[in-house]
PDB file of C-alpha atoms in Angstrom:
ATOM      1  CA  UNK A1282      18.464  -2.185   3.608  1.00  0.00           C
ATOM      2  CA  UNK A1283      15.317  -1.581   1.649  1.00  0.00           C
ATOM      3  CA  UNK A1284      14.321   1.477  -0.346  1.00  0.00           C
ATOM      4  CA  UNK A1285      10.697   2.135  -1.230  1.00  0.00           C
ATOM      5  CA  UNK A1286       9.604   4.964  -3.500  1.00  0.00           C
ATOM      6  CA  UNK A1287       5.928   5.713  -4.089  1.00  0.00           C
ATOM      7  CA  UNK A1288       4.473   7.512  -7.069  1.00  0.00           C
ATOM      8  CA  UNK A1289       1.090   8.177  -8.629  1.00  0.00           C
ATOM      9  CA  UNK A1290      -0.684  10.330  -6.082  1.00  0.00           C
ATOM     10  CA  UNK A1291      -2.615  13.429  -7.009  1.00  0.00           C
ATOM     11  CA  UNK A1292      -5.916  15.258  -6.986  1.00  0.00           C
ATOM     12  CA  UNK A1293      -8.993  13.698  -8.565  1.00  0.00           C
ATOM     13  CA  UNK A1294     -12.725  14.154  -8.326  1.00  0.00           C
ATOM     14  CA  UNK A1295     -14.933  11.739  -6.445  1.00  0.00           C
ATOM     15  CA  UNK A1296     -15.697   8.714  -8.569  1.00  0.00           C
ATOM     16  CA  UNK A1297     -12.375   8.896 -10.332  1.00  0.00           C
ATOM     17  CA  UNK A1298      -9.398   6.558 -10.297  1.00  0.00           C
ATOM     18  CA  UNK A1299      -5.733   6.650  -9.403  1.00  0.00           C
ATOM     19  CA  UNK A1300      -2.962   4.086  -9.616  1.00  0.00           C
ATOM     20  CA  UNK A1301      -0.211   4.164  -7.030  1.00  0.00           C
ATOM     21  CA  UNK A1302       3.078   2.426  -7.609  1.00  0.00           C
ATOM     22  CA  UNK A1303       5.842   1.499  -5.173  1.00  0.00           C
ATOM     23  CA  UNK A1304       9.308   0.726  -6.501  1.00  0.00           C
ATOM     24  CA  UNK A1305      11.272  -1.516  -4.156  1.00  0.00           C
ATOM     25  CA  UNK A1306      15.021  -2.063  -4.110  1.00  0.00           C
ATOM     26  CA  UNK A1307      17.543  -3.631  -1.814  1.00  0.00           C
ATOM     27  CA  UNK A1308      16.711  -6.599   0.410  1.00  0.00           C
ATOM     28  CA  UNK A1309      13.254  -7.274  -0.976  1.00  0.00           C
ATOM     29  CA  UNK A1310      11.410  -9.793  -3.107  1.00  0.00           C
ATOM     30  CA  UNK A1311       8.292 -11.878  -3.488  1.00  0.00           C
ATOM     31  CA  UNK A1312       8.702 -13.622  -0.148  1.00  0.00           C
ATOM     32  CA  UNK A1313       8.066 -10.359   1.711  1.00  0.00           C
ATOM     33  CA  UNK A1314       4.621  -9.069   2.501  1.00  0.00           C
ATOM     34  CA  UNK A1315       4.066  -5.628   1.021  1.00  0.00           C
ATOM     35  CA  UNK A1316       1.413  -3.252   2.206  1.00  0.00           C
ATOM     36  CA  UNK A1317      -0.226   0.027   1.354  1.00  0.00           C
ATOM     37  CA  UNK A1318      -1.198   2.152   4.320  1.00  0.00           C
ATOM     38  CA  UNK A1319      -2.771   5.584   4.583  1.00  0.00           C
ATOM     39  CA  UNK A1320      -2.909   8.329   7.137  1.00  0.00           C
ATOM     40  CA  UNK A1321      -5.375  11.194   7.124  1.00  0.00           C
ATOM     41  CA  UNK A1322      -4.853  14.335   9.224  1.00  0.00           C
ATOM     42  CA  UNK A1323      -5.606  13.659  12.861  1.00  0.00           C
ATOM     43  CA  UNK A1324      -6.045   9.936  12.305  1.00  0.00           C
ATOM     44  CA  UNK A1325      -3.909   6.881  12.877  1.00  0.00           C
ATOM     45  CA  UNK A1326      -2.112   5.145  10.068  1.00  0.00           C
ATOM     46  CA  UNK A1327      -4.267   2.303   8.752  1.00  0.00           C
ATOM     47  CA  UNK A1328      -3.781  -0.653   6.477  1.00  0.00           C
ATOM     48  CA  UNK A1329      -5.408  -0.278   3.084  1.00  0.00           C
ATOM     49  CA  UNK A1330      -4.265  -3.538   1.506  1.00  0.00           C
ATOM     50  CA  UNK A1331      -1.419  -5.999   1.589  1.00  0.00           C
ATOM     51  CA  UNK A1332      -0.098  -8.783  -0.574  1.00  0.00           C
ATOM     52  CA  UNK A1333       1.847 -11.712   0.807  1.00  0.00           C
ATOM     53  CA  UNK A1334       3.731 -14.718  -0.470  1.00  0.00           C
ATOM     54  CA  UNK A1335       1.675 -16.592  -3.040  1.00  0.00           C
ATOM     55  CA  UNK A1336      -0.326 -13.520  -3.914  1.00  0.00           C
ATOM     56  CA  UNK A1337      -2.567 -13.675  -0.865  1.00  0.00           C
ATOM     57  CA  UNK A1338      -4.262 -10.301  -0.428  1.00  0.00           C
ATOM     58  CA  UNK A1339      -6.036  -8.509   2.389  1.00  0.00           C
ATOM     59  CA  UNK A1340      -8.142  -5.356   2.134  1.00  0.00           C
ATOM     60  CA  UNK A1341      -9.630  -2.925   4.588  1.00  0.00           C
ATOM     61  CA  UNK A1342     -13.415  -3.183   4.579  1.00  0.00           C
ATOM     62  CA  UNK A1343     -13.664   0.437   3.479  1.00  0.00           C
ATOM     63  CA  UNK A1344     -11.869  -0.256   0.170  1.00  0.00           C
ATOM     64  CA  UNK A1345     -13.058  -3.761  -0.714  1.00  0.00           C
ATOM     65  CA  UNK A1346     -14.417  -3.904  -4.217  1.00  0.00           C
ATOM     66  CA  UNK A1347     -12.831  -0.561  -5.124  1.00  0.00           C
ATOM     67  CA  UNK A1348      -9.074  -1.039  -4.648  1.00  0.00           C
ATOM     68  CA  UNK A1349      -6.824  -3.750  -6.025  1.00  0.00           C
ATOM     69  CA  UNK A1350      -3.279  -4.471  -4.900  1.00  0.00           C
ATOM     70  CA  UNK A1351      -0.854  -6.271  -7.188  1.00  0.00           C
ATOM     71  CA  UNK A1352       2.843  -6.840  -7.565  1.00  0.00           C
ATOM     72  CA  UNK A1353       5.140  -7.080 -10.555  1.00  0.00           C
ATOM     73  CA  UNK A1354       7.887  -9.497  -9.633  1.00  0.00           C
ATOM     74  CA  UNK A1355      10.032  -8.567 -12.625  1.00  0.00           C
ATOM     75  CA  UNK A1356       9.972  -4.813 -12.045  1.00  0.00           C
ATOM     76  CA  UNK A1357       9.888  -5.202  -8.242  1.00  0.00           C
ATOM     77  CA  UNK A1358       6.892  -2.932  -7.877  1.00  0.00           C
ATOM     78  CA  UNK A1359       3.719  -3.084  -5.824  1.00  0.00           C
ATOM     79  CA  UNK A1360       0.722  -1.285  -7.243  1.00  0.00           C
ATOM     80  CA  UNK A1361      -2.563  -0.072  -5.839  1.00  0.00           C
ATOM     81  CA  UNK A1362      -5.354   0.532  -8.330  1.00  0.00           C
ATOM     82  CA  UNK A1363      -7.954   2.760  -6.736  1.00  0.00           C
ATOM     83  CA  UNK A1364     -11.367   3.125  -8.375  1.00  0.00           C
ATOM     84  CA  UNK A1365     -14.601   4.826  -7.356  1.00  0.00           C
ATOM     85  CA  UNK A1366     -12.641   7.151  -5.114  1.00  0.00           C
ATOM     86  CA  UNK A1367     -14.397   8.986  -2.302  1.00  0.00           C
ATOM     87  CA  UNK A1368     -13.473  12.139  -0.382  1.00  0.00           C
ATOM     88  CA  UNK A1369     -12.826   9.959   2.676  1.00  0.00           C
ATOM     89  CA  UNK A1370     -10.005   8.249   0.768  1.00  0.00           C
ATOM     90  CA  UNK A1371      -8.035  11.488   1.044  1.00  0.00           C
ATOM     91  CA  UNK A1372      -4.780  10.765   2.880  1.00  0.00           C
ATOM     92  CA  UNK A1373      -1.070  10.299   2.515  1.00  0.00           C
ATOM     93  CA  UNK A1374      -0.513   6.798   1.173  1.00  0.00           C
ATOM     94  CA  UNK A1375       2.559   4.823   2.204  1.00  0.00           C
ATOM     95  CA  UNK A1376       4.124   1.687   0.839  1.00  0.00           C
ATOM     96  CA  UNK A1377       5.739  -0.616   3.390  1.00  0.00           C
ATOM     97  CA  UNK A1378       7.571  -3.917   3.573  1.00  0.00           C
ATOM     98  CA  UNK A1379       6.581  -6.438   6.210  1.00  0.00           C
ATOM     99  CA  UNK A1380       7.774  -9.865   7.250  1.00  0.00           C
ATOM    100  CA  UNK A1381       8.784 -12.754   5.067  1.00  0.00           C
ATOM    101  CA  UNK A1382       6.464 -15.606   4.184  1.00  0.00           C
ATOM    102  CA  UNK A1383       3.414 -14.517   6.149  1.00  0.00           C
ATOM    103  CA  UNK A1384       0.757 -11.859   5.948  1.00  0.00           C
ATOM    104  CA  UNK A1385       0.125  -9.364   8.723  1.00  0.00           C
ATOM    105  CA  UNK A1386      -2.118  -6.363   9.272  1.00  0.00           C
ATOM    106  CA  UNK A1387      -0.078  -5.102  12.231  1.00  0.00           C
ATOM    107  CA  UNK A1388       1.532  -1.792  11.252  1.00  0.00           C
ATOM    108  CA  UNK A1389       4.329  -2.460  13.769  1.00  0.00           C
ATOM    109  CA  UNK A1390       5.499  -5.469  11.781  1.00  0.00           C
ATOM    110  CA  UNK A1391       6.321  -3.362   8.747  1.00  0.00           C
ATOM    111  CA  UNK A1392       9.928  -2.288   9.074  1.00  0.00           C
ATOM    112  CA  UNK A1393      10.556  -0.298   5.916  1.00  0.00           C
ATOM    113  CA  UNK A1394       8.477   2.610   4.651  1.00  0.00           C
ATOM    114  CA  UNK A1395       8.387   4.900   1.687  1.00  0.00           C
ATOM    115  CA  UNK A1396       8.137   8.661   1.967  1.00  0.00           C
ATOM    116  CA  UNK A1397       4.425   8.700   1.138  1.00  0.00           C
ATOM    117  CA  UNK A1398       2.359  10.182  -1.655  1.00  0.00           C
ATOM    118  CA  UNK A1399      -0.592  12.529  -1.223  1.00  0.00           C
ATOM    119  CA  UNK A1400      -3.988  11.471  -2.535  1.00  0.00           C
ATOM    120  CA  UNK A1401      -6.726  14.098  -2.478  1.00  0.00           C
ATOM    121  CA  UNK A1402     -10.286  13.422  -3.577  1.00  0.00           C
ATOM    122  CA  UNK A1403     -12.546  16.397  -4.173  1.00  0.00           C
ATOM    123  CA  UNK A1404     -16.302  16.137  -3.771  1.00  0.00           C
TER     124      UNK A1404
END
């Protein structure tokens, strides 16, 4: 089993920054793809960014140049640095673990999820 616990959400003004962290435990490690997803009210859950084996990263077009995903292999955490935040970034953000060895953007291939953390950006 895998346990994922997110932290770092909150309320900030547009243009501000937040850093989300996901602590992973159990059957996890650097060979697994880790992703950050978000879901706004009335919308589908969408991939924000993921990081795969070898540090390969993928970003949604809407966050490129503003968000950075990283992982700390010693602490077993996956972080999402979010800069230049916009009101449309408001959502519940989820950390998830995907398959081993390969990257994927398919939400259905992520089998383990955290409880989510609320991010609210005021205009």
